Coordinates of C-alpha atoms and ligand atoms in Angstrom, one line a residue:
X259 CA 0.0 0.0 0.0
X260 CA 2.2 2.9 -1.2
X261 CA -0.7 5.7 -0.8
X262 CA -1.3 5.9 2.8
X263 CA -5.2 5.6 4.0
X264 CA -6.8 6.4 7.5
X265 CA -7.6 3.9 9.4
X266 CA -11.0 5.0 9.6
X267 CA -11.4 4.6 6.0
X268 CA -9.9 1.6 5.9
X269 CA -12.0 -0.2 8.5
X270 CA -14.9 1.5 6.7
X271 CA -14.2 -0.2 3.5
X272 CA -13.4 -3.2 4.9
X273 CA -16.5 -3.4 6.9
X274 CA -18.9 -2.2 3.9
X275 CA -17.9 -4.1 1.0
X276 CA -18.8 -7.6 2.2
X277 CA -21.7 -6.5 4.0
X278 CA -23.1 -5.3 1.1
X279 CA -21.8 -8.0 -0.8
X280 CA -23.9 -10.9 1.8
X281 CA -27.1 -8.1 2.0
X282 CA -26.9 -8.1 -1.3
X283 CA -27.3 -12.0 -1.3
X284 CA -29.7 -12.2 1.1
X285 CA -31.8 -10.0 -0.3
X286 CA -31.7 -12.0 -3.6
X287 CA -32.4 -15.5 -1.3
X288 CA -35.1 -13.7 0.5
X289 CA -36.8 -12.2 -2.4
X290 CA -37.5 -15.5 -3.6
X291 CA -38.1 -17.1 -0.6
X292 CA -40.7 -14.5 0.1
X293 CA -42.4 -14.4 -3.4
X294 CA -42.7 -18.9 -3.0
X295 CA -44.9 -17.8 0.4
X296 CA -46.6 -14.6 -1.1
X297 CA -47.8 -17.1 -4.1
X298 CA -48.7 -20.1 -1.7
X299 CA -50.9 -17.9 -0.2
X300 CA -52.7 -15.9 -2.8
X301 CA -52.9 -19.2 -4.8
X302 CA -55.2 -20.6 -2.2
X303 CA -57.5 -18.0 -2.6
X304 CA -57.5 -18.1 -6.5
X305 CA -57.9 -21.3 -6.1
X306 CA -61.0 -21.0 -3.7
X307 CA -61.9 -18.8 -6.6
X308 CA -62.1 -20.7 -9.0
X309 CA -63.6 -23.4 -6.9
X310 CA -66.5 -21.2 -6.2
X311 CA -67.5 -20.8 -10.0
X312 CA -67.6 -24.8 -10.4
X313 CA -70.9 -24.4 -8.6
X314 CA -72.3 -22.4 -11.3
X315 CA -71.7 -25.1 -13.9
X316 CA -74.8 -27.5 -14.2
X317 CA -76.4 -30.7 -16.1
X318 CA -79.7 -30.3 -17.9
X319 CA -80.2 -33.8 -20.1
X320 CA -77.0 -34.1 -20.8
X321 CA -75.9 -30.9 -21.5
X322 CA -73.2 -29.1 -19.3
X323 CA -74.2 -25.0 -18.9
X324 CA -73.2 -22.3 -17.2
X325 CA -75.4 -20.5 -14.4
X326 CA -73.8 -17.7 -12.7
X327 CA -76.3 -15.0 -10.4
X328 CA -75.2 -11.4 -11.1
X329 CA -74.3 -11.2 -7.0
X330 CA -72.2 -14.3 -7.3
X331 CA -70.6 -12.6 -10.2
X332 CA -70.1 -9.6 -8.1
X333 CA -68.6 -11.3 -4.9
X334 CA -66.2 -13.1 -7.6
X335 CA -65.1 -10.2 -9.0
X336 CA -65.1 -7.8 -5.5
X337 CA -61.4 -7.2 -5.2
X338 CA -60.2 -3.4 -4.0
X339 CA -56.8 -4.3 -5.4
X340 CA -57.2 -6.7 -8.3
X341 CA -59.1 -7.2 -11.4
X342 CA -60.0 -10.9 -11.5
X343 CA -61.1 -12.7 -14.8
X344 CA -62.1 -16.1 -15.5
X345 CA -63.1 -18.5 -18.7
X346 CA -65.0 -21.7 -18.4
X347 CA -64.5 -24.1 -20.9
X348 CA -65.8 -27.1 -22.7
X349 CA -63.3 -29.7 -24.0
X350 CA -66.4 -30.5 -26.7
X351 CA -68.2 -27.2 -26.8
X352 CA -65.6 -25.3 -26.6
X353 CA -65.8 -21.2 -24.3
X354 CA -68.8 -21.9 -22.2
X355 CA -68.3 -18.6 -19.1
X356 CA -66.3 -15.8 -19.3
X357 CA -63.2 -13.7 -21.0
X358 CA -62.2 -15.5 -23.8
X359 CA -58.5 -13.8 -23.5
X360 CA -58.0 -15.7 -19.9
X361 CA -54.6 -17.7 -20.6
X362 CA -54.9 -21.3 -20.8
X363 CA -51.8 -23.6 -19.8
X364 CA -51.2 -26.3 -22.0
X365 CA -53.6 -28.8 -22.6
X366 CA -51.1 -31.7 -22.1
X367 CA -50.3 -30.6 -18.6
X368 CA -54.2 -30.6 -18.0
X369 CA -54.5 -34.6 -17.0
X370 CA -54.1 -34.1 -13.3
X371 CA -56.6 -34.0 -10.7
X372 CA -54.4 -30.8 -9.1
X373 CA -54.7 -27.2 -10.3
X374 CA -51.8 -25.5 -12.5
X375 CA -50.5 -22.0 -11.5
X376 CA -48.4 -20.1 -13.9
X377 CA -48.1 -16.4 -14.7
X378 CA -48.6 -14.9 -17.7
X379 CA -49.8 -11.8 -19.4
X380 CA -53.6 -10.3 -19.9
X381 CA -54.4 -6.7 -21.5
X382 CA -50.8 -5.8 -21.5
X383 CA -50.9 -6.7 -17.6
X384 CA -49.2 -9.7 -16.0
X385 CA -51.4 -12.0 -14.1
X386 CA -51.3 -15.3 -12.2
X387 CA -53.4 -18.0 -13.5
X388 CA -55.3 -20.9 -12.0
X389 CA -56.9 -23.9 -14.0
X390 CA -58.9 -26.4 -12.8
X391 CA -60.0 -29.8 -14.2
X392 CA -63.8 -30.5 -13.6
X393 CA -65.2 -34.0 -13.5
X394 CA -68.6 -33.7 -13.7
X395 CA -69.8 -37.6 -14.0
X396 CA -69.4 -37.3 -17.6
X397 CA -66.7 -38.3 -20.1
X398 CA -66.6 -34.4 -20.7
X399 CA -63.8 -32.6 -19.9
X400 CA -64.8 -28.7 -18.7
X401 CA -61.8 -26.4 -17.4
X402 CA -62.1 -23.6 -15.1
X403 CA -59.4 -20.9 -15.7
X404 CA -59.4 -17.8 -13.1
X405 CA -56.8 -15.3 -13.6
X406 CA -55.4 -12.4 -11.3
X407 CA -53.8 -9.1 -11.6
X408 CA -50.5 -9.2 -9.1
X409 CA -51.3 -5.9 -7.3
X410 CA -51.7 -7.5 -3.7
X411 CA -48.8 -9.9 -4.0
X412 CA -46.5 -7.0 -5.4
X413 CA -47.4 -5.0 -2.6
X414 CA -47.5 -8.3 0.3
X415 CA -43.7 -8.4 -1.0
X416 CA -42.5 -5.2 -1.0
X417 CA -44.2 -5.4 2.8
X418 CA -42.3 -8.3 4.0
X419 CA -39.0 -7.0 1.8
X420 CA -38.6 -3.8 3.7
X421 CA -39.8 -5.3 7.1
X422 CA -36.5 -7.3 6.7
X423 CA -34.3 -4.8 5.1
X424 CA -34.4 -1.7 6.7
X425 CA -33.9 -3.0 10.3
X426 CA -30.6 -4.8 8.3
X427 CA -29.7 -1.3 6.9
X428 CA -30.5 0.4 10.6
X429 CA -28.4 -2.2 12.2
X430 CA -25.3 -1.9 9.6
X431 CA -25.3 1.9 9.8
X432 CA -25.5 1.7 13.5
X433 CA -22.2 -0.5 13.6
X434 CA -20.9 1.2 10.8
X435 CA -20.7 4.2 13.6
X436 CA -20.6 2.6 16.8
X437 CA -16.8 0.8 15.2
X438 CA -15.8 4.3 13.3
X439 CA -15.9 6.0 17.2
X440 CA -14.0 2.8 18.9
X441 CA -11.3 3.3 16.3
X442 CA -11.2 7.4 16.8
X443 CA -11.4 6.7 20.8
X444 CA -8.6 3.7 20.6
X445 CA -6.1 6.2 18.3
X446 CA -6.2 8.9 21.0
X447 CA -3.6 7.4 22.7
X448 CA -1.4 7.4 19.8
X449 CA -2.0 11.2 18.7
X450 CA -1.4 11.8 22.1
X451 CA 1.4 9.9 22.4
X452 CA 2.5 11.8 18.8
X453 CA 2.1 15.2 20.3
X454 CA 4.6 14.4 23.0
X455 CA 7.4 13.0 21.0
X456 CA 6.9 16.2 18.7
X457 CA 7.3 18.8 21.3
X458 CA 10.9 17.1 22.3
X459 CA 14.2 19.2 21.9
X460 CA 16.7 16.6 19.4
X461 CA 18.4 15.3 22.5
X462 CA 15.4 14.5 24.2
X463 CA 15.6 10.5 24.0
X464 CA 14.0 9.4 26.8
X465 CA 12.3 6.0 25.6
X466 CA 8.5 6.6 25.0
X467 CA 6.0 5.6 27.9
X468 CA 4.0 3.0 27.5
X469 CA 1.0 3.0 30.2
X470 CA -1.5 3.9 27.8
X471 CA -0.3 2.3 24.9
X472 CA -2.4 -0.3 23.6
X473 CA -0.7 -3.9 23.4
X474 CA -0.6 -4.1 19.6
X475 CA 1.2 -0.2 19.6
X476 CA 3.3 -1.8 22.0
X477 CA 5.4 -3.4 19.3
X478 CA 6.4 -1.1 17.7
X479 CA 6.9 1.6 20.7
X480 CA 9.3 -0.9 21.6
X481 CA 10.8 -0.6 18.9
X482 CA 11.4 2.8 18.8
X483 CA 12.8 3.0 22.4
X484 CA 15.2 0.2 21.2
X485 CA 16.2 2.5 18.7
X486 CA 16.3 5.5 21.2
X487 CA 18.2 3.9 23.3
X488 CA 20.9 2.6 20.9
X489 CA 20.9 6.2 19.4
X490 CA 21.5 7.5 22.8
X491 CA 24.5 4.9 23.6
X492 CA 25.9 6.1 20.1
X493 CA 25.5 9.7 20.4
X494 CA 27.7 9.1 23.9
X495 CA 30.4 7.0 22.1
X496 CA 30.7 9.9 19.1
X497 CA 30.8 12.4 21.5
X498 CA 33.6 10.7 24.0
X499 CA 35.4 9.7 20.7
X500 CA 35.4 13.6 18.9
X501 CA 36.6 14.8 22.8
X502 CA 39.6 11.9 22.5
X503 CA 40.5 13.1 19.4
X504 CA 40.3 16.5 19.6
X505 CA 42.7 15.9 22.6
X506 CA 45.1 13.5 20.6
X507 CA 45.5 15.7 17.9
X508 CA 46.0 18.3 20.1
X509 CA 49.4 17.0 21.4
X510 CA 51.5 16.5 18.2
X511 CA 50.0 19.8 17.2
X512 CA 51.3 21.6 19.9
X513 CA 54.8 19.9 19.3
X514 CA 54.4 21.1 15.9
X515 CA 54.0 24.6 17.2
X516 CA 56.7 24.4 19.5
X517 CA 59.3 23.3 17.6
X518 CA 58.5 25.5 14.5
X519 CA 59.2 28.6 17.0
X520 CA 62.3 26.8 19.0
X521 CA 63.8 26.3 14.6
X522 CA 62.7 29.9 13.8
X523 CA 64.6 31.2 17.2
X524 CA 68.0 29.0 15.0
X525 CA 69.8 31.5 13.3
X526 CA 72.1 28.6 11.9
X527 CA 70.3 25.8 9.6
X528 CA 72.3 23.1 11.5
X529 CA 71.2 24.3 14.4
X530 CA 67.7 24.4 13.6
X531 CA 68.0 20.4 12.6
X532 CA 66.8 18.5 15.9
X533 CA 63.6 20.9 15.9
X534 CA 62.7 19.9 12.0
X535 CA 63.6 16.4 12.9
X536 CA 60.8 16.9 15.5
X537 CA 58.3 18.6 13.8
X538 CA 58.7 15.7 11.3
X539 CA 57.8 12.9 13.7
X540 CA 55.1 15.1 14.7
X541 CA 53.6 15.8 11.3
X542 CA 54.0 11.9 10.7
X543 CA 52.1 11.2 14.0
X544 CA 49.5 13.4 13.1
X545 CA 49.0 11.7 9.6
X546 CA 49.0 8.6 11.0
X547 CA 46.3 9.7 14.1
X548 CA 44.4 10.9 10.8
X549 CA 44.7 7.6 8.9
X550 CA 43.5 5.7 11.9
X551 CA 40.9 8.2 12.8
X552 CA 39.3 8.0 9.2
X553 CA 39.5 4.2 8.9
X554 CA 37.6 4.4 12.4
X555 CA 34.8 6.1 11.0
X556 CA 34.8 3.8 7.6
X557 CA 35.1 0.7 9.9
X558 CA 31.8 1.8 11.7
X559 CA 28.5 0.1 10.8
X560 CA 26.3 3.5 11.1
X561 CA 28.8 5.1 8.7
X562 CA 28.2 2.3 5.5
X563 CA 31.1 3.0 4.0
X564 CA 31.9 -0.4 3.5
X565 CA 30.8 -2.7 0.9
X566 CA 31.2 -6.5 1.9
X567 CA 31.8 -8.9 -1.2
X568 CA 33.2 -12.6 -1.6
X569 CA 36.8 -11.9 -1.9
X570 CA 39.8 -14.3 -1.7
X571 CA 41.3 -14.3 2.0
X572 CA 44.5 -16.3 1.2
X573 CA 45.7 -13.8 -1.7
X574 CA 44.2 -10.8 0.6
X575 CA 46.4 -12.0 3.1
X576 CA 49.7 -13.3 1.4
X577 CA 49.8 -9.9 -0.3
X578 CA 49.4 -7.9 2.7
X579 CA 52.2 -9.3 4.3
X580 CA 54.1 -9.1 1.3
X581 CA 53.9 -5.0 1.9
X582 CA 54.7 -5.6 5.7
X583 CA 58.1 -7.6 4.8
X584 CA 60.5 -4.6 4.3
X585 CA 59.4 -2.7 7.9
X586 CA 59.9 -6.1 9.6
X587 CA 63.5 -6.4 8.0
X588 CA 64.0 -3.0 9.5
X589 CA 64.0 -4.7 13.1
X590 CA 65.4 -7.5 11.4
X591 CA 62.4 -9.5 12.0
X592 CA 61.3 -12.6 9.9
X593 CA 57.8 -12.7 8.4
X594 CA 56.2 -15.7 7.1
X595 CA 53.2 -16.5 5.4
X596 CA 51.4 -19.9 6.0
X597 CA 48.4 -20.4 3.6
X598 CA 47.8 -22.3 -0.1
X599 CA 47.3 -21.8 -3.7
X600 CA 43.3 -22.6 -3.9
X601 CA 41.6 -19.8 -2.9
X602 CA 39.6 -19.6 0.3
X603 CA 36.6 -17.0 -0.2
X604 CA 35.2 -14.8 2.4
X605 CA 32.4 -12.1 2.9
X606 CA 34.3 -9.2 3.3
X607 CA 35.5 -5.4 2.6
X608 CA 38.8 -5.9 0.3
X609 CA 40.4 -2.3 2.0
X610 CA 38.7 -3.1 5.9
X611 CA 40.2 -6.5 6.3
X612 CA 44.1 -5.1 4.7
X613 CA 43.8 -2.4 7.6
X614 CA 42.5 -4.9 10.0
X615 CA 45.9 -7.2 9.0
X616 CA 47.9 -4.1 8.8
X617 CA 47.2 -3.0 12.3
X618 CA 47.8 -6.4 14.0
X619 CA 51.5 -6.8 11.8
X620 CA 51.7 -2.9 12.6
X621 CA 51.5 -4.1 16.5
X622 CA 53.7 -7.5 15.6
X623 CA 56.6 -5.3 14.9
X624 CA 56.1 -2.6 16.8
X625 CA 55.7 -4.7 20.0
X626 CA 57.7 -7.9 19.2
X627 CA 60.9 -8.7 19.9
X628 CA 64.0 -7.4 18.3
X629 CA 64.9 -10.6 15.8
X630 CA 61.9 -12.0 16.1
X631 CA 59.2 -14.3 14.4
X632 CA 56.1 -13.3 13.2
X633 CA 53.7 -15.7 11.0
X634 CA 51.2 -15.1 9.7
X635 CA 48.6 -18.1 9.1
X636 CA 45.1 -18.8 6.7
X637 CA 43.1 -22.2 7.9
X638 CA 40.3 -23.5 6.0
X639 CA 38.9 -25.6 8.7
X640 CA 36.9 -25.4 10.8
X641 CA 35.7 -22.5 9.7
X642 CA 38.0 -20.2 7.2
X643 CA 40.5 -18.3 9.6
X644 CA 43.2 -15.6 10.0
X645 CA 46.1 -16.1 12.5
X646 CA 48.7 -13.4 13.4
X647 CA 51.2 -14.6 15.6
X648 CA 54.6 -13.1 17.3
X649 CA 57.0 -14.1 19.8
X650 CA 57.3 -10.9 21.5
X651 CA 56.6 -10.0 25.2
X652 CA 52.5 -10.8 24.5
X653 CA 50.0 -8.5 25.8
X654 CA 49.3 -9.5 30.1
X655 CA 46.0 -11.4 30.7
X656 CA 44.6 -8.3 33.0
X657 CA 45.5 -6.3 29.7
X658 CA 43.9 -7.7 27.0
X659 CA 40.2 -6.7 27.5
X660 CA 41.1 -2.8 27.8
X661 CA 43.8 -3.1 24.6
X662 CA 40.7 -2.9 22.2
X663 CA 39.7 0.3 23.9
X664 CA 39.8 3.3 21.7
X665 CA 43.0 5.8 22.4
X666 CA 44.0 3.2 25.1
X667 CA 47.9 2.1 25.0
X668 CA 49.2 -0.1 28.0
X669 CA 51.3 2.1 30.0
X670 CA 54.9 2.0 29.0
X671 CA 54.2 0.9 25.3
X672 CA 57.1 1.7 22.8
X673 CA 56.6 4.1 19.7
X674 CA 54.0 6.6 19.7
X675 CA 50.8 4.9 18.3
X676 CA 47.6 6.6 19.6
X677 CA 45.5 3.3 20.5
X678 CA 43.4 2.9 18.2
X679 CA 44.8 -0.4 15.9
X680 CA 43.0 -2.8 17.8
X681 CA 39.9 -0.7 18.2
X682 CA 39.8 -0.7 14.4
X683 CA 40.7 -4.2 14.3
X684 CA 37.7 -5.0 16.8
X685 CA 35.3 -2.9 14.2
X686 CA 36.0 -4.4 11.4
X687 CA 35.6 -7.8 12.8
X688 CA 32.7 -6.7 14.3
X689 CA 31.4 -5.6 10.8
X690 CA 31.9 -8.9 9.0
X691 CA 30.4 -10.8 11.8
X692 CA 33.9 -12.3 12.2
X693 CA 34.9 -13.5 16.0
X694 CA 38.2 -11.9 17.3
X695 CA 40.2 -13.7 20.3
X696 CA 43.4 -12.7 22.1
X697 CA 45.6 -15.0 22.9
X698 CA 49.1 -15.7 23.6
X699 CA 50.9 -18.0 21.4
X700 CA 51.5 -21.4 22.5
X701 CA 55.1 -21.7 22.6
X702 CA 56.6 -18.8 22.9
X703 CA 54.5 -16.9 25.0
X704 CA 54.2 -14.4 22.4
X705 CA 50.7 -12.7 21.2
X706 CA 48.2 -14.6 19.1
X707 CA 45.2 -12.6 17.3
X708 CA 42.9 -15.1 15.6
X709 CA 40.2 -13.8 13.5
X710 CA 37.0 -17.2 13.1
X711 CA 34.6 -16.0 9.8
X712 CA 31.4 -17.0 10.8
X713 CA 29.9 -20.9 9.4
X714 CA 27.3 -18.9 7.6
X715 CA 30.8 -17.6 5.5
X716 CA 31.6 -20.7 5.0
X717 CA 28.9 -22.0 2.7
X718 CA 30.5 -19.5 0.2
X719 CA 34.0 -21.6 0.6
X720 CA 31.8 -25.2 -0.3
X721 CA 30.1 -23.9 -2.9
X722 CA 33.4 -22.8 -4.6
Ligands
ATP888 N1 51.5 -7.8 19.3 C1 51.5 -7.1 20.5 N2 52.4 -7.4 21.4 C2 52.5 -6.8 22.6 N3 51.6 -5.7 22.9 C3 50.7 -5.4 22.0 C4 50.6 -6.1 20.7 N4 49.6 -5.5 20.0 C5 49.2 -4.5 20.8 N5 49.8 -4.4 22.0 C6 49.5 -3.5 23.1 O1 48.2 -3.1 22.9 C7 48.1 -1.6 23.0 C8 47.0 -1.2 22.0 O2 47.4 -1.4 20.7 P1 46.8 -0.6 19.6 O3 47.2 -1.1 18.3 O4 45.3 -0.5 19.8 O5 47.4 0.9 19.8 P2 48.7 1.5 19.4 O6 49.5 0.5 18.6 O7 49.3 2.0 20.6 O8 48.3 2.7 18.4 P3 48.0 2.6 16.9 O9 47.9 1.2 16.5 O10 46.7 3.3 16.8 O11 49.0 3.4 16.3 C9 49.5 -1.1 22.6 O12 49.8 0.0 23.2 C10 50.4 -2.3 23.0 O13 50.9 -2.0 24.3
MG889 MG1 48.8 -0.4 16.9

């Protein structure tokens, strides 16, 4: 339904159709229901009618006649509403009594002891027709045919119709109202509710009450103070994270300052060298703080700027370290890859999952030992998996909770990252539904980050 319709109307519609729709029907059923009775019981009388005639038909030496007194004539014929009109006939003499334009049923159907009824037409009119059979103790056949205008019946009908309609009609409209003013009285609570939430200041997210919300609102108010609430909780992470990094950018830009006036103060070039050399590792910890910071705010969900597709994780992986090899060599470090040739595919952001890998080798070197070992690992089974691995001090167990806290360093870490590699790592595992653990490796001691795609992955892997 892509035009929206009140309620009201809705119910309205929903309620009218098929009740006009079975009124309709019974209407139909009960018109001829009623007409069967309406003819039963006019019948009789015609019939009674026509009975009363047969006494006007006599013998005299073996001839049938006709007698009929003007009065019986006249109480035959008395009818406020009708005009009545009959024909008595001789199968061997042929019109005997009466109006020759009488209808006659066929002569076949005749046999029978019962009257006929049918309807037909008379003087442009329609009529209902009676014919009798008369034995009269001869082998002569004489038929009594009395036929009736439908004024009475037509008006019977219409009597018993609207008897039985309009209290229908009453009764629909009456519902028809008595619903329309339950829905308007149930929806108060809703515009009500409406009113409140559109007087609220944008940082009003209190959740929505719910004492006078009806139990099917209830879903979805719910909902919405689901939603609040998460909104909330984010709007008090953004705001702690923008405060964090105003304050970390803050630092290497005041070092920046500092150092450009300590070289401008230089008259001599040489001189002014250790403060350049300075305001060089500060311009590269600022890039870097921006790097992080931006692949922070790529890495999270409410951002989309991600795009997860089935990608190979082996080459993903093989070629990242491949880019890591030379800064390991610079602390004369050895990393190796341990994966294979077939390719083992993956849900996942190509650019997300190289940070993710470039931020725990990032950490390998930074925080391994001088000389050291760092492999890096891709298992199929059980489930396709990343392994980064180093023989370095390893992070301590009361540790490695906080370590994935955002701007959060262990006290007395080495270089000057600003804490936020494993946070991003944490996001983007997050974000491909991928489980992270910490642990430290088993032989050495050193620090193991394994990274478990979840089996729902995996069905990509079969099905290649
Ligand atoms: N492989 C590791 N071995 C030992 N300690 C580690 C290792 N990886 C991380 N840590 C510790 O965890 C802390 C948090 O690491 P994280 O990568 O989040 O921040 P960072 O390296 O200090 O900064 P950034 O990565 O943003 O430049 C580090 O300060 C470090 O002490
Ligand atoms: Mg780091």
């Amino acid at each position: 339904m892509n035009k929206s319709r009140s309620l009201k109307t809705e119910i309205l519609l929903r309620l009218a159709i098929p009740l006009i729709f079975f009124m309709s029907i019974e209407t139909v059923l009960s018109y001829f229901v009623t007409l069967h009775h309406v003819n039963v019981a006019y019948d009789r009388w015609l019939l009674d009618s026509a009975r009363s005639l047969t006494e006007g038909i006599k013998m005299h030496e073996g001839t049938v006649f006709v007698e009929l007194p003007p009065a019986a004539l006249d109480i035959f014929k008395w009818d406020e509403l009708d005009q009545t009109y009959f024909k008595i006939i001789s199968e061997e003499k042929g019109m005997l009594a009466g109006d020759k334009f009488v209808p006659e049923p066929l002569t076949q159907a005749m046999n029978g002891v019962s009257p006929i009824y049918f309807n037909d037409d008379m003087y442009g009119e329609p009529v209902r027709v009676v014919s009798i059979l008369i034995a009269n103790g001869t082998q002569e056949k004489i038929f009594v045919h009395v036929a009736e205008t439908l004024n009475k019946r037509r008006g019977m009908m219409m009597d018993i119709l609207l008897a039985d309609l309009i209290p229908q009609v009453v009764l629909v409209l009456l519902i028809g109202l008595y619903l329309l003013a339950g829905v308007k009285r149930g929806l108060q609570p809703l515009r009500v509710l409406a009113d409140e939430i559109a007087q609220r200041t944008p940082r009003d997210l209190r959740p929505i009450p719910e004492q006078h919300v009806f139990l099917e609102v209830r879903a979805l108010t719910d909902t919405i103070n689901d939603l609040l609430e998460r909104l909330a909780q984010a709007i008090v992470t953004q705001e702690r994270f923008i405060t964090n990094a105003a304050h970390q950018l803050r630092t290497p830009l005041a070092g920046l300052k500092l150092q450009a006036e300590r070289a401008l103060r230089e008259q001599d070039v040489t001189a002014m060298k250790p403060a350049l050399i300075h305001i060089q590792s500060c311009a590269d910890r600022m890039s870097h703080l921006t790097t992080q910071l931006l692949i922070l705010a790529r890495s999270e969900p409410i951002n989309g700027g991600y795009e997860l597709r089935q990608l190979d994780l082996c080459a993903l992986a093989k070629n990242t370290c491949m880019d890591w090899v030379p800064k390991a060599l610079q602390r004369q470090m050895d990393l190796s890859f341990e994966g294979f040739e077939q390719p083992l595919y993956v849900q996942g952001d190509e650019v997300l999952l190289r940070e993710l890998l470039a931020n725990l080798l990032d950490n390998a070197i930074c925080y391994g030992r001088d000389q050291g070992n760092i492999v890096v690992k891709v298992e199929r089974h059980p489930v396709p998996r990343l392994i980064v691995e180093d023989d370095g001090p390893g992070i301590p167990d009361i540790e490695t909770d906080r370590v994935f806290e955002r701007f959060y360093r262990i006290p007395g870490s080495s270089g000057d990252g600003c804490g936020l590699g494993l946070a991003i790592v944490k996001e983007i595992a997050d974000l491909h539904q991928a489980r992270l653990e910490l642990s430290s490796a088993d032989e050495t001691g050193g620090t193991r980050f394994e990274l478990s795609f979840e089996a729902k992955q995996n069905v990509l892997d079969m099905l290649n």
